[in-house]
């Protein structure tokens, strides 16, 4: 896999208050604008780890994802920000954060107005079952329409197990009941075909490469006593075990779709 680019944030443009974790729009030293996921917000580095893993798996599977980059915020950044809440957030986010290329002019995808390819819809449903993403519902689709094509954003609510670290082995082998609320379930008429294609692409080797990309500092200081190496091992093992459990969560998705069609 290609390594993620590493850029420096140079200008804070504005907060994007529609996000639960208060992401921000900022400019980096390459001249491009990024939606920045800040490690000082919400679930902290865990949301950034889920964003990195979910986004890069989606990209490897051929789904449209804005480019993800590492963005560094230095200690002087944000001192002139007049909003104290945002200034505190930027201060708490010094160091390495995650950015997603800003898709200028994109609009929120409406799953009941915008039809997308049935196989793509099925792949997205399968992906979200695989990574246990609870946040792609009609209320909050986390999909954009850009140049008339669907783009995925925001996988920060994925990998639910890492918020407690307890019972992750059982979670890896479990169905995903939240798939019944998925925004694209009604369009996902090719889930078995999607499973076949996704399992060809998402391999243990791919998973290992993506887990290796997680910055060590994001794995330090999480609310557990496991080491960085242990954390990487858990992420790797969870996802490889989850691949083996594909028949379980795939059947759940098919049954959920049959219940609404």
Short mmCIF file of C-alpha atoms in Angstrom, two decimals:
data_model
loop_
_atom_site.label_atom_id
_atom_site.label_comp_id
_atom_site.label_asym_id
_atom_site.label_seq_id
_atom_site.Cartn_x
_atom_site.Cartn_y
_atom_site.Cartn_z
CA UNK A 1 0.00 0.00 0.00
CA UNK A 2 1.02 3.60 -0.54
CA UNK A 3 1.94 5.48 2.61
CA UNK A 4 -0.27 8.38 3.65
CA UNK A 5 1.07 11.85 2.97
CA UNK A 6 2.10 13.94 5.98
CA UNK A 7 1.29 17.67 5.87
CA UNK A 8 1.31 20.64 8.26
CA UNK A 9 -1.88 22.58 9.01
CA UNK A 10 -1.29 26.24 8.18
CA UNK A 11 -4.72 27.86 8.44
CA UNK A 12 -7.86 27.16 10.43
CA UNK A 13 -10.87 28.09 8.29
CA UNK A 14 -13.92 27.14 10.32
CA UNK A 15 -15.45 24.45 12.52
CA UNK A 16 -17.90 22.05 10.91
CA UNK A 17 -20.43 21.96 13.68
CA UNK A 18 -22.68 19.41 12.04
CA UNK A 19 -20.21 16.70 13.08
CA UNK A 20 -20.60 15.20 16.54
CA UNK A 21 -16.85 15.33 17.08
CA UNK A 22 -16.53 18.93 15.83
CA UNK A 23 -14.23 18.41 12.83
CA UNK A 24 -12.76 21.50 11.21
CA UNK A 25 -12.06 22.80 7.75
CA UNK A 26 -8.41 23.80 7.44
CA UNK A 27 -5.71 24.46 4.87
CA UNK A 28 -2.39 22.63 4.84
CA UNK A 29 1.07 23.52 3.57
CA UNK A 30 0.36 21.80 0.25
CA UNK A 31 -2.29 24.43 -0.52
CA UNK A 32 -5.23 22.01 -0.29
CA UNK A 33 -8.17 22.15 2.08
CA UNK A 34 -8.96 19.26 4.41
CA UNK A 35 -11.66 18.23 6.81
CA UNK A 36 -9.58 17.67 9.93
CA UNK A 37 -10.56 15.04 12.48
CA UNK A 38 -9.07 16.33 15.73
CA UNK A 39 -7.60 13.95 18.30
CA UNK A 40 -8.67 16.31 21.10
CA UNK A 41 -12.39 15.87 20.26
CA UNK A 42 -15.00 13.28 21.10
CA UNK A 43 -13.49 9.82 21.36
CA UNK A 44 -10.02 11.19 20.68
CA UNK A 45 -7.47 9.06 18.88
CA UNK A 46 -9.82 6.08 18.73
CA UNK A 47 -12.07 7.93 16.28
CA UNK A 48 -9.01 8.73 14.15
CA UNK A 49 -7.92 5.08 14.20
CA UNK A 50 -11.39 3.95 13.13
CA UNK A 51 -11.39 6.63 10.42
CA UNK A 52 -8.05 5.47 9.09
CA UNK A 53 -8.89 1.76 9.13
CA UNK A 54 -12.40 2.12 7.72
CA UNK A 55 -11.41 4.64 5.07
CA UNK A 56 -8.41 2.74 3.78
CA UNK A 57 -10.30 -0.57 3.67
CA UNK A 58 -13.04 1.18 1.68
CA UNK A 59 -10.49 2.62 -0.73
CA UNK A 60 -8.77 -0.74 -1.20
CA UNK A 61 -12.16 -2.26 -1.99
CA UNK A 62 -12.67 0.22 -4.83
CA UNK A 63 -15.18 2.46 -3.07
CA UNK A 64 -14.82 6.21 -3.47
CA UNK A 65 -13.04 7.84 -0.53
CA UNK A 66 -11.44 11.28 -0.31
CA UNK A 67 -7.69 11.05 0.18
CA UNK A 68 -6.71 10.60 3.83
CA UNK A 69 -3.57 12.35 5.07
CA UNK A 70 -1.78 12.83 8.37
CA UNK A 71 -2.00 16.48 9.47
CA UNK A 72 0.27 17.98 12.09
CA UNK A 73 -0.86 20.85 14.32
CA UNK A 74 1.96 22.68 16.07
CA UNK A 75 1.74 24.32 19.49
CA UNK A 76 1.34 27.85 18.13
CA UNK A 77 -1.58 26.97 15.90
CA UNK A 78 -4.97 28.39 16.88
CA UNK A 79 -3.79 30.93 19.46
CA UNK A 80 -5.57 33.71 17.58
CA UNK A 81 -8.86 31.78 17.40
CA UNK A 82 -11.47 33.95 19.22
CA UNK A 83 -13.77 31.06 20.16
CA UNK A 84 -12.44 29.64 23.43
CA UNK A 85 -14.04 26.23 22.89
CA UNK A 86 -12.33 25.85 19.52
CA UNK A 87 -9.04 27.23 20.87
CA UNK A 88 -9.11 24.62 23.65
CA UNK A 89 -9.90 21.89 21.13
CA UNK A 90 -7.01 22.91 18.89
CA UNK A 91 -4.70 23.06 21.90
CA UNK A 92 -5.75 19.54 22.91
CA UNK A 93 -5.11 18.35 19.36
CA UNK A 94 -1.47 19.41 19.04
CA UNK A 95 0.56 16.81 17.21
CA UNK A 96 -0.66 14.32 14.67
CA UNK A 97 -4.27 14.43 13.46
CA UNK A 98 -6.15 13.03 10.47
CA UNK A 99 -7.32 14.93 7.42
CA UNK A 100 -9.65 14.07 4.59
CA UNK A 101 -9.42 15.92 1.28
CA UNK A 102 -12.22 18.49 1.10
CA UNK A 103 -14.62 17.80 -1.76
CA UNK A 104 -15.59 21.32 -2.74
CA UNK A 105 -19.17 21.56 -3.99
CA UNK A 106 -20.22 18.13 -2.73
CA UNK A 107 -23.72 17.70 -1.31
CA UNK A 108 -25.13 15.19 1.14
CA UNK A 109 -26.33 12.05 -0.59
CA UNK A 110 -30.02 11.37 -0.08
CA UNK A 111 -30.56 7.59 -0.31
CA UNK A 112 -34.22 8.02 -1.29
CA UNK A 113 -33.55 10.53 -4.05
CA UNK A 114 -30.10 9.56 -5.30
CA UNK A 115 -29.92 6.06 -6.74
CA UNK A 116 -26.52 4.41 -6.81
CA UNK A 117 -25.24 1.24 -8.40
CA UNK A 118 -26.73 -1.83 -6.67
CA UNK A 119 -23.35 -3.54 -6.32
CA UNK A 120 -21.75 -0.42 -4.85
CA UNK A 121 -24.64 -0.06 -2.39
CA UNK A 122 -24.25 -3.71 -1.43
CA UNK A 123 -20.49 -3.33 -0.96
CA UNK A 124 -21.05 -0.36 1.35
CA UNK A 125 -23.60 -2.30 3.39
CA UNK A 126 -21.20 -5.23 3.64
CA UNK A 127 -18.29 -2.95 4.56
CA UNK A 128 -20.22 -1.30 7.36
CA UNK A 129 -21.26 -4.70 8.70
CA UNK A 130 -17.63 -5.80 8.57
CA UNK A 131 -16.21 -2.80 10.43
CA UNK A 132 -19.30 -2.44 12.68
CA UNK A 133 -20.07 1.10 11.56
CA UNK A 134 -23.20 2.35 13.35
CA UNK A 135 -23.23 5.75 11.65
CA UNK A 136 -24.51 5.44 8.09
CA UNK A 137 -28.23 5.90 8.61
CA UNK A 138 -30.90 7.94 6.84
CA UNK A 139 -30.57 10.52 9.61
CA UNK A 140 -26.82 10.79 9.05
CA UNK A 141 -25.72 9.13 5.82
CA UNK A 142 -22.02 10.08 5.94
CA UNK A 143 -22.03 9.95 2.16
CA UNK A 144 -21.56 12.79 -0.29
CA UNK A 145 -22.57 13.21 -3.90
CA UNK A 146 -19.65 14.72 -5.81
CA UNK A 147 -19.64 14.96 -9.62
CA UNK A 148 -22.74 12.74 -9.54
CA UNK A 149 -20.87 9.91 -7.80
CA UNK A 150 -21.22 8.68 -4.20
CA UNK A 151 -18.29 9.24 -1.85
CA UNK A 152 -17.91 7.81 1.64
CA UNK A 153 -16.85 9.97 4.57
CA UNK A 154 -16.55 9.56 8.33
CA UNK A 155 -15.89 6.05 9.61
CA UNK A 156 -15.05 7.32 13.09
CA UNK A 157 -17.96 5.44 14.70
CA UNK A 158 -16.67 2.08 13.46
CA UNK A 159 -14.88 -0.65 15.43
CA UNK A 160 -17.21 -0.38 18.40
CA UNK A 161 -15.20 -2.93 20.40
CA UNK A 162 -12.22 -0.62 20.98
CA UNK A 163 -14.16 1.67 23.28
CA UNK A 164 -13.99 -0.95 26.01
CA UNK A 165 -11.48 -3.60 24.75
CA UNK A 166 -13.54 -6.22 26.60
CA UNK A 167 -15.13 -9.08 24.69
CA UNK A 168 -13.58 -8.16 21.37
CA UNK A 169 -13.17 -11.84 20.43
CA UNK A 170 -16.93 -12.37 20.76
CA UNK A 171 -17.64 -9.13 18.87
CA UNK A 172 -15.53 -10.33 15.94
CA UNK A 173 -17.75 -13.40 15.55
CA UNK A 174 -21.08 -11.63 16.03
CA UNK A 175 -23.77 -10.47 13.61
CA UNK A 176 -24.30 -6.73 13.23
CA UNK A 177 -27.92 -5.94 14.13
CA UNK A 178 -27.56 -2.19 13.50
CA UNK A 179 -27.40 -2.93 9.77
CA UNK A 180 -31.21 -2.79 9.76
CA UNK A 181 -30.90 1.01 9.99
CA UNK A 182 -28.41 1.37 7.12
CA UNK A 183 -29.20 4.17 4.68
CA UNK A 184 -28.52 2.03 1.60
CA UNK A 185 -30.07 -1.25 2.70
CA UNK A 186 -33.07 -0.84 0.37
CA UNK A 187 -30.71 -0.35 -2.61
CA UNK A 188 -28.39 -3.23 -1.67
CA UNK A 189 -29.85 -5.98 -3.87
CA UNK A 190 -26.50 -7.71 -4.50
CA UNK A 191 -25.15 -8.46 -1.02
CA UNK A 192 -23.99 -12.03 -1.81
CA UNK A 193 -22.13 -10.80 -4.90
CA UNK A 194 -20.64 -7.95 -2.86
CA UNK A 195 -19.43 -10.39 -0.20
CA UNK A 196 -17.65 -12.48 -2.83
CA UNK A 197 -15.86 -9.48 -4.30
CA UNK A 198 -14.99 -7.90 -0.95
CA UNK A 199 -13.47 -11.11 0.40
CA UNK A 200 -11.21 -11.30 -2.64
CA UNK A 201 -9.91 -7.78 -1.98
CA UNK A 202 -9.85 -7.49 1.80
CA UNK A 203 -7.19 -9.99 2.83
CA UNK A 204 -5.28 -10.54 6.09
CA UNK A 205 -2.25 -9.04 4.34
CA UNK A 206 -4.15 -5.86 3.47
CA UNK A 207 -5.42 -5.60 7.03
CA UNK A 208 -1.89 -5.99 8.42
CA UNK A 209 -0.61 -3.23 6.11
CA UNK A 210 -3.36 -0.82 7.20
CA UNK A 211 -2.89 -1.56 10.91
CA UNK A 212 0.84 -0.90 10.50
CA UNK A 213 -0.03 2.63 9.31
CA UNK A 214 -1.56 3.63 12.68
CA UNK A 215 0.76 6.15 14.36
CA UNK A 216 2.15 4.84 17.62
CA UNK A 217 1.16 8.01 19.47
CA UNK A 218 -2.51 7.30 18.71
CA UNK A 219 -2.16 3.94 20.46
CA UNK A 220 -0.54 5.45 23.55
CA UNK A 221 -2.60 6.65 26.47
CA UNK A 222 -5.83 4.96 25.46
CA UNK A 223 -8.00 4.05 28.44
CA UNK A 224 -6.49 0.60 28.78
CA UNK A 225 -3.26 -0.90 30.00
CA UNK A 226 -2.32 -2.65 26.77
CA UNK A 227 0.82 -1.76 24.87
CA UNK A 228 1.04 -0.43 21.32
CA UNK A 229 2.04 -3.86 20.04
CA UNK A 230 -0.86 -5.49 21.87
CA UNK A 231 -3.29 -2.92 20.50
CA UNK A 232 -2.11 -3.54 16.93
CA UNK A 233 -2.44 -7.27 17.52
CA UNK A 234 -6.04 -6.84 18.70
CA UNK A 235 -7.01 -4.67 15.73
CA UNK A 236 -5.39 -7.13 13.31
CA UNK A 237 -6.92 -10.18 14.92
CA UNK A 238 -10.37 -8.63 15.26
CA UNK A 239 -10.51 -7.78 11.57
CA UNK A 240 -9.06 -11.08 10.33
CA UNK A 241 -11.48 -12.98 12.57
CA UNK A 242 -14.25 -10.75 11.28
CA UNK A 243 -13.43 -11.84 7.73
CA UNK A 244 -13.98 -15.45 8.78
CA UNK A 245 -17.33 -14.45 10.30
CA UNK A 246 -18.55 -12.93 7.02
CA UNK A 247 -21.31 -15.56 6.56
CA UNK A 248 -22.78 -14.50 9.92
CA UNK A 249 -23.02 -10.76 9.33
CA UNK A 250 -23.77 -11.15 5.62
CA UNK A 251 -26.81 -13.28 6.43
CA UNK A 252 -27.89 -10.66 8.97
CA UNK A 253 -27.74 -7.96 6.28
CA UNK A 254 -29.67 -10.07 3.77
CA UNK A 255 -32.35 -10.90 6.35
CA UNK A 256 -32.61 -7.22 7.35
CA UNK A 257 -33.08 -6.20 3.72
CA UNK A 258 -35.70 -8.90 3.12
CA UNK A 259 -37.64 -7.55 6.08
CA UNK A 260 -38.04 -4.11 4.47
CA UNK A 261 -38.53 -5.06 0.82
#
